CSV table of C-alpha atoms in Angstrom, one decimal:
chain,number,residue,atom,x,y,z
J,1,MET,CA,113.0,132.7,88.9
J,2,ASN,CA,111.9,136.4,88.0
J,3,VAL,CA,113.2,138.6,90.8
J,4,THR,CA,111.5,142.2,91.8
J,5,ILE,CA,114.6,144.5,94.1
J,6,VAL,CA,112.9,147.0,95.8
J,7,GLY,CA,115.2,149.3,96.9
J,8,ALA,CA,118.4,149.8,95.0
J,9,GLY,CA,120.4,151.3,97.5
J,10,ARG,CA,124.0,148.9,98.6
J,11,VAL,CA,122.4,146.3,100.1
J,12,GLY,CA,119.4,145.5,97.5
J,13,THR,CA,122.3,146.4,94.3
J,14,THR,CA,124.4,143.9,95.9
J,15,LEU,CA,122.1,141.0,96.1
J,16,ALA,CA,120.0,141.3,92.8
J,17,ILE,CA,124.2,141.0,91.2
J,18,LEU,CA,124.6,138.1,93.1
J,19,LEU,CA,121.3,136.8,91.9
J,20,HIS,CA,121.3,138.2,88.3
J,21,LYS,CA,124.6,136.1,88.0
J,22,LYS,CA,123.0,132.7,89.7
J,23,GLY,CA,120.6,133.1,86.3
J,24,TYR,CA,117.9,134.7,87.9
J,25,ARG,CA,115.5,137.0,86.0
J,26,ILE,CA,115.3,140.2,87.6
J,27,ALA,CA,112.4,141.4,86.0
J,28,SER,CA,112.5,144.7,87.4
J,29,VAL,CA,113.4,147.6,90.0
J,30,ILE,CA,111.6,149.7,92.2
J,31,SER,CA,113.2,152.3,94.4
J,32,LYS,CA,112.3,156.2,95.7
J,33,ARG,CA,115.0,157.5,93.0
J,34,LYS,CA,114.4,157.0,89.4
J,35,THR,CA,118.3,157.3,88.7
J,36,SER,CA,119.3,154.7,91.4
J,37,ALA,CA,116.6,152.2,89.9
J,38,TYR,CA,117.4,152.5,86.0
J,39,LYS,CA,121.0,152.5,87.7
J,40,LEU,CA,121.0,148.7,89.1
J,41,ALA,CA,118.8,147.7,86.1
J,42,LYS,CA,121.5,148.6,84.0
J,43,LEU,CA,123.9,146.3,85.9
J,44,VAL,CA,121.1,143.6,86.0
J,45,LYS,CA,119.6,143.3,82.0
J,46,CYS,CA,116.9,144.5,83.6
J,47,SER,CA,114.3,146.5,80.9
J,48,LYS,CA,111.9,148.0,83.9
J,49,SER,CA,112.9,150.1,85.9
J,50,SER,CA,110.9,153.0,88.0
J,51,THR,CA,110.1,154.8,91.9
J,52,GLN,CA,106.7,153.2,91.6
J,53,VAL,CA,105.3,149.4,93.1
J,54,SER,CA,102.4,149.7,90.5
J,55,ASP,CA,104.9,148.8,87.9
J,56,ILE,CA,106.1,145.8,89.8
J,57,ALA,CA,106.4,143.2,86.9
J,58,LYS,CA,103.6,141.3,86.9
J,59,ALA,CA,105.3,138.2,86.4
J,60,THR,CA,107.2,138.7,89.4
J,61,GLU,CA,107.3,135.3,91.7
J,62,LEU,CA,109.9,137.1,94.4
J,63,ILE,CA,110.1,140.5,95.9
J,64,ILE,CA,113.2,141.7,97.9
J,65,ILE,CA,112.5,144.6,100.2
J,66,SER,CA,115.6,146.1,100.8
J,67,ILE,CA,115.1,149.6,102.1
J,68,PRO,CA,114.9,151.2,105.6
J,69,GLU,CA,113.2,149.8,107.8
J,70,GLU,CA,110.6,152.1,108.6
J,71,ASN,CA,109.2,152.1,105.9
J,72,ILE,CA,108.9,148.2,105.0
J,73,LYS,CA,105.3,148.1,106.3
J,74,LEU,CA,104.3,150.9,103.8
J,75,ILE,CA,105.8,149.7,101.1
J,76,ALA,CA,104.3,145.9,101.9
J,77,ASP,CA,100.8,147.8,102.5
J,78,GLU,CA,102.0,149.1,99.2
J,79,ILE,CA,102.4,146.3,97.0
J,80,ALA,CA,99.2,144.6,98.3
J,81,LYS,CA,97.3,147.3,97.3
J,82,LYS,CA,99.1,148.8,93.6
J,83,ALA,CA,101.2,145.2,92.2
J,84,ASP,CA,99.4,143.3,89.8
J,85,VAL,CA,101.0,140.0,89.9
J,86,ASP,CA,99.8,136.7,91.4
J,87,PHE,CA,99.8,137.3,95.1
J,88,LYS,CA,99.3,133.6,95.5
J,89,THR,CA,102.2,132.2,94.1
J,90,LEU,CA,104.3,135.0,95.3
J,91,ASN,CA,107.1,135.0,97.6
J,92,VAL,CA,108.6,138.2,99.6
J,93,PHE,CA,111.2,139.5,102.0
J,94,HIS,CA,112.7,141.7,103.8
J,95,THR,CA,116.3,142.3,104.7
J,96,SER,CA,116.0,144.3,107.6
J,97,GLY,CA,117.4,142.8,110.8
J,98,ALA,CA,116.1,144.4,113.6
J,99,HIS,CA,111.9,144.2,112.1
J,100,THR,CA,110.4,140.5,111.6
J,101,SER,CA,108.5,139.3,109.4
J,102,ASP,CA,105.1,140.9,110.6
J,103,ASP,CA,105.8,144.2,108.6
J,104,LEU,CA,104.6,141.5,105.6
J,105,ILE,CA,100.9,140.4,107.1
J,106,ASN,CA,98.8,142.3,104.9
J,107,LEU,CA,100.7,141.1,101.3
J,108,ASN,CA,100.9,137.2,103.7
J,109,ARG,CA,96.8,138.0,103.9
J,110,LYS,CA,96.6,138.1,99.8
J,111,GLY,CA,98.2,135.2,100.1
J,112,SER,CA,101.8,135.7,99.9
J,113,GLN,CA,104.5,133.5,101.4
J,114,VAL,CA,106.2,136.4,103.3
J,115,PHE,CA,109.4,136.3,106.0
J,116,SER,CA,112.9,138.2,106.6
J,117,LEU,CA,116.1,137.5,105.4
J,118,HIS,CA,119.4,139.1,107.1
J,119,PRO,CA,122.3,139.2,105.6
J,120,ILE,CA,125.2,139.8,108.5
J,121,GLN,CA,127.3,142.0,106.6
J,122,THR,CA,128.0,145.7,106.9
J,123,PHE,CA,127.2,148.2,103.3
J,124,PRO,CA,129.5,150.9,103.3
J,125,LYS,CA,128.4,153.6,100.6
J,126,GLU,CA,132.3,154.1,100.2
J,127,ALA,CA,133.1,150.4,99.5
J,128,VAL,CA,133.5,149.6,96.0
J,129,LEU,CA,131.0,147.3,94.3
J,130,GLY,CA,133.5,144.4,93.1
J,131,ASN,CA,135.1,144.7,96.8
J,132,GLN,CA,131.5,144.1,98.3
J,133,LEU,CA,130.5,141.5,96.4
J,134,SER,CA,133.5,139.8,97.4
J,135,LYS,CA,132.8,140.1,101.0
J,136,MET,CA,129.4,138.3,100.7
J,137,LYS,CA,131.2,135.0,99.9
J,138,GLY,CA,130.1,132.5,102.7
J,139,ILE,CA,128.3,135.0,105.1
J,140,TYR,CA,125.5,134.1,107.4
J,141,TYR,CA,121.8,135.3,106.5
J,142,GLY,CA,119.5,135.8,109.3
J,143,PHE,CA,116.2,134.0,108.9
J,144,GLU,CA,112.9,134.1,110.3
J,145,GLY,CA,109.1,132.8,109.6
J,146,LYS,CA,107.5,130.2,109.1
J,147,THR,CA,108.9,126.4,109.1
J,148,GLN,CA,107.0,126.4,105.9
J,149,ASN,CA,109.3,129.1,104.2
J,150,PHE,CA,112.6,127.7,105.1
J,151,VAL,CA,113.6,125.6,102.5
J,152,PHE,CA,112.5,128.1,100.0
J,153,ALA,CA,114.7,130.7,101.7
J,154,ASN,CA,117.8,128.5,101.7
J,155,ARG,CA,117.7,128.1,98.5
J,156,ILE,CA,117.8,131.8,97.9
J,157,VAL,CA,120.7,132.0,100.2
J,158,GLU,CA,122.4,128.7,98.7
J,159,SER,CA,122.3,130.9,95.6
J,160,LEU,CA,123.7,133.6,97.0
J,161,ASN,CA,126.6,131.4,98.1
J,162,GLY,CA,125.8,131.9,101.7
J,163,LYS,CA,124.2,129.8,105.2
J,164,ILE,CA,121.6,130.2,106.6
J,165,LEU,CA,120.2,131.0,110.6
J,166,ARG,CA,117.1,130.5,112.3
J,167,ILE,CA,116.1,133.8,114.4
J,168,PRO,CA,113.5,132.6,116.6
J,169,LYS,CA,110.7,135.8,115.6
J,170,GLU,CA,110.2,137.6,119.5
J,171,ARG,CA,114.0,137.2,119.9
J,172,LYS,CA,115.1,139.0,116.7
J,173,ILE,CA,115.6,141.9,118.4
J,174,LEU,CA,118.4,140.3,120.7
J,175,TYR,CA,120.0,139.0,117.0
J,176,HIS,CA,119.8,142.6,115.4
J,177,ILE,CA,121.7,143.9,119.3
J,178,ALA,CA,124.2,141.4,118.4
J,179,CYS,CA,124.5,142.9,114.7
J,180,VAL,CA,125.0,146.5,115.9
J,181,PHE,CA,127.7,145.4,118.9
J,182,ALA,CA,129.8,143.1,116.2
J,183,SER,CA,129.3,145.4,113.6
J,184,ASN,CA,128.4,149.2,114.5
J,185,TYR,CA,129.7,149.5,118.3
J,186,SER,CA,132.7,147.9,117.1
J,187,VAL,CA,133.9,150.2,114.3
J,188,THR,CA,132.8,152.7,116.9
J,189,LEU,CA,135.3,151.9,119.3
J,190,LEU,CA,138.0,152.0,116.9
J,191,GLY,CA,136.9,155.9,116.3
J,192,ILE,CA,137.8,156.1,119.9
J,193,VAL,CA,140.8,154.5,119.6
J,194,ALA,CA,141.6,157.1,117.0
J,195,GLU,CA,140.7,160.3,119.0
J,196,MET,CA,142.5,158.9,121.5
J,197,LEU,CA,146.4,159.3,119.2
J,198,LYS,CA,145.3,161.8,117.9
J,199,ASN,CA,145.5,163.3,121.8
J,200,ILE,CA,148.9,161.5,121.7
J,201,GLY,CA,150.1,163.5,118.6
J,202,GLY,CA,153.4,162.5,116.7
J,203,ASN,CA,151.1,161.9,113.3
J,204,ILE,CA,150.5,158.4,115.3
J,205,LYS,CA,148.1,156.2,113.1
J,206,LEU,CA,144.9,153.8,113.4
J,207,ASP,CA,146.9,151.8,110.5
J,208,TYR,CA,149.5,151.0,113.1
J,209,PHE,CA,147.4,149.5,115.2
J,210,ALA,CA,146.1,147.0,112.7
J,211,PRO,CA,147.9,143.7,113.4
J,212,LEU,CA,146.6,144.3,117.8
J,213,ILE,CA,143.2,145.0,116.7
J,214,LYS,CA,142.9,142.2,113.4
J,215,THR,CA,144.9,139.6,116.0
J,216,SER,CA,142.7,140.7,118.8
J,217,ILE,CA,139.5,140.0,117.0
J,218,ASP,CA,140.7,136.8,115.3
J,219,ASN,CA,141.6,135.4,118.3
J,220,ALA,CA,138.5,136.2,119.9
J,221,ILE,CA,136.5,134.4,117.4
J,222,GLN,CA,138.5,131.4,117.1
J,223,TYR,CA,139.3,130.5,121.4
J,224,THR,CA,136.3,132.6,122.1
J,225,PRO,CA,136.0,135.6,124.0
J,226,LYS,CA,136.5,134.5,127.2
J,227,ASN,CA,140.4,132.7,126.4
J,228,ALA,CA,141.0,135.5,124.3
J,229,LEU,CA,140.9,138.4,126.6
J,230,THR,CA,144.7,140.1,127.7
J,231,GLY,CA,144.6,142.8,129.5
J,232,PRO,CA,144.6,144.6,132.5
J,233,ILE,CA,141.3,143.5,134.2
J,234,ARG,CA,142.4,139.9,133.2
J,235,ARG,CA,145.8,140.3,135.2
J,236,GLY,CA,144.0,142.0,137.6
J,237,SER,CA,146.5,145.2,137.3
J,238,CYS,CA,143.7,147.3,139.3
J,239,LYS,CA,146.5,150.5,139.7
J,240,THR,CA,146.8,150.3,135.9
J,241,VAL,CA,142.8,150.3,135.6
J,242,VAL,CA,142.5,153.7,138.0
J,243,ASN,CA,145.3,155.5,136.6
J,244,HIS,CA,143.2,154.5,133.0
J,245,LEU,CA,140.0,155.9,134.2
J,246,GLN,CA,141.7,158.9,136.5
J,247,LYS,CA,142.8,160.0,133.2
J,248,LEU,CA,139.8,159.8,131.5
J,249,ILE,CA,137.7,161.4,134.2
J,250,GLU,CA,140.0,164.1,133.2
J,251,LEU,CA,139.7,164.1,129.5
J,252,ASP,CA,135.7,163.0,128.6
J,253,GLY,CA,133.7,161.7,131.8
J,254,LYS,CA,131.2,159.9,129.4
J,255,LEU,CA,134.5,157.9,127.7
J,256,ALA,CA,135.4,157.0,131.3
J,257,ALA,CA,132.0,156.1,131.7
J,258,LEU,CA,132.0,153.9,128.6
J,259,TYR,CA,135.7,152.3,129.6
J,260,GLN,CA,133.7,151.6,133.2
J,261,SER,CA,131.5,149.7,131.6
J,262,MET,CA,133.8,147.9,129.4
J,263,ALA,CA,136.1,146.8,132.1
J,264,TYR,CA,133.3,145.4,134.0
J,265,HIS,CA,131.9,143.3,131.6
J,266,SER,CA,136.0,142.2,131.0
J,267,LEU,CA,135.1,141.4,134.6
J,268,LYS,CA,132.7,139.0,134.2
J,269,ILE,CA,134.5,137.2,131.4
J,270,VAL,CA,137.2,136.7,134.2
J,271,LYS,CA,134.9,135.9,136.7
J,272,THR,CA,133.2,133.2,134.3
J,273,LYS,CA,136.6,131.9,133.7
J,274,ARG,CA,138.1,132.2,136.8
J,275,LEU,CA,141.7,133.7,135.2
J,276,LEU,CA,142.1,135.6,139.0
J,277,ASN,CA,141.7,134.8,142.3
J,278,PRO,CA,138.3,135.8,144.5
J,279,LYS,CA,140.7,138.4,146.9
J,280,LYS,CA,141.6,140.6,143.3
J,281,ILE,CA,137.7,140.2,142.0
J,282,LYS,CA,137.0,141.2,144.7
J,283,GLN,CA,139.3,144.5,145.1
J,284,MET,CA,138.8,145.0,141.0
J,285,GLU,CA,135.3,145.5,141.5
J,286,GLN,CA,135.3,147.6,144.5
J,287,ILE,CA,137.3,149.8,142.5
J,288,LEU,CA,135.0,150.1,139.4
J,289,ASN,CA,132.4,150.8,141.7
J,290,ARG,CA,133.7,153.7,144.0
J,291,ILE,CA,135.3,154.8,140.1
J,292,LYS,CA,131.6,155.2,139.0
J,293,ARG,CA,130.2,156.3,142.3
J,294,GLY,CA,132.4,159.9,141.3
J,295,ILE,CA,131.9,159.3,137.5
J,296,ASN,CA,127.9,159.6,137.9
């Protein structure tokens, strides 16, 4: 299959290399910067690189749009107007987790099959390319689109050594919120831990907490969050929670509000699992509500 990559960033580069290794021919690489387009083209033995969608190879059968999501519709519309390809035999997908295949509507109107296919993985700029490629094996890809496009999408995912997950269009934003909490905000929480360690002093590093972090995540995945939860909320240690919040209010009111919110959601898990007696749960709720009023 002849493939064109639009967007030679971390995601586009990773997918292009994986497909190239599986025998797909990368027919052209289009990117905002000429240097990045050329660099990727060289990696996948592609002779055609450009900054213009009008230079998409005529033989292209699949276009992968891997660019910032706010620009997807704009680029898709430009492809529909300027690309010299057979739109009726063309498949196009974008890799955004937040946007739907509606961004590709004008390509669909020209006869192309369109969908979105989002790799459920993180792509930090600092990651070594070889390490990034190794992190792709066995991951899931969120598919959103018409049923008629699912088989084709699954074929691509299998070539990427991945697994496919169907996401209803009307719930895709919820899917992306879940991805953000799973990846971005978990990193933010670890950033907060790192700041806390600085306040303690004594050159305590985040590395020292790695076993705790990794084991907690592994337990949540293996045993479910309900069964993996530990700590003062799970134990009903009201005094400890009060002491935590009082100290955080002294340090940073917004951080105290975040702790209060996390404690509230932890308590929801405790209630669902019935891990504490009703009296202790009510006491904890009263503490969290009282502290919340104090924060606000």
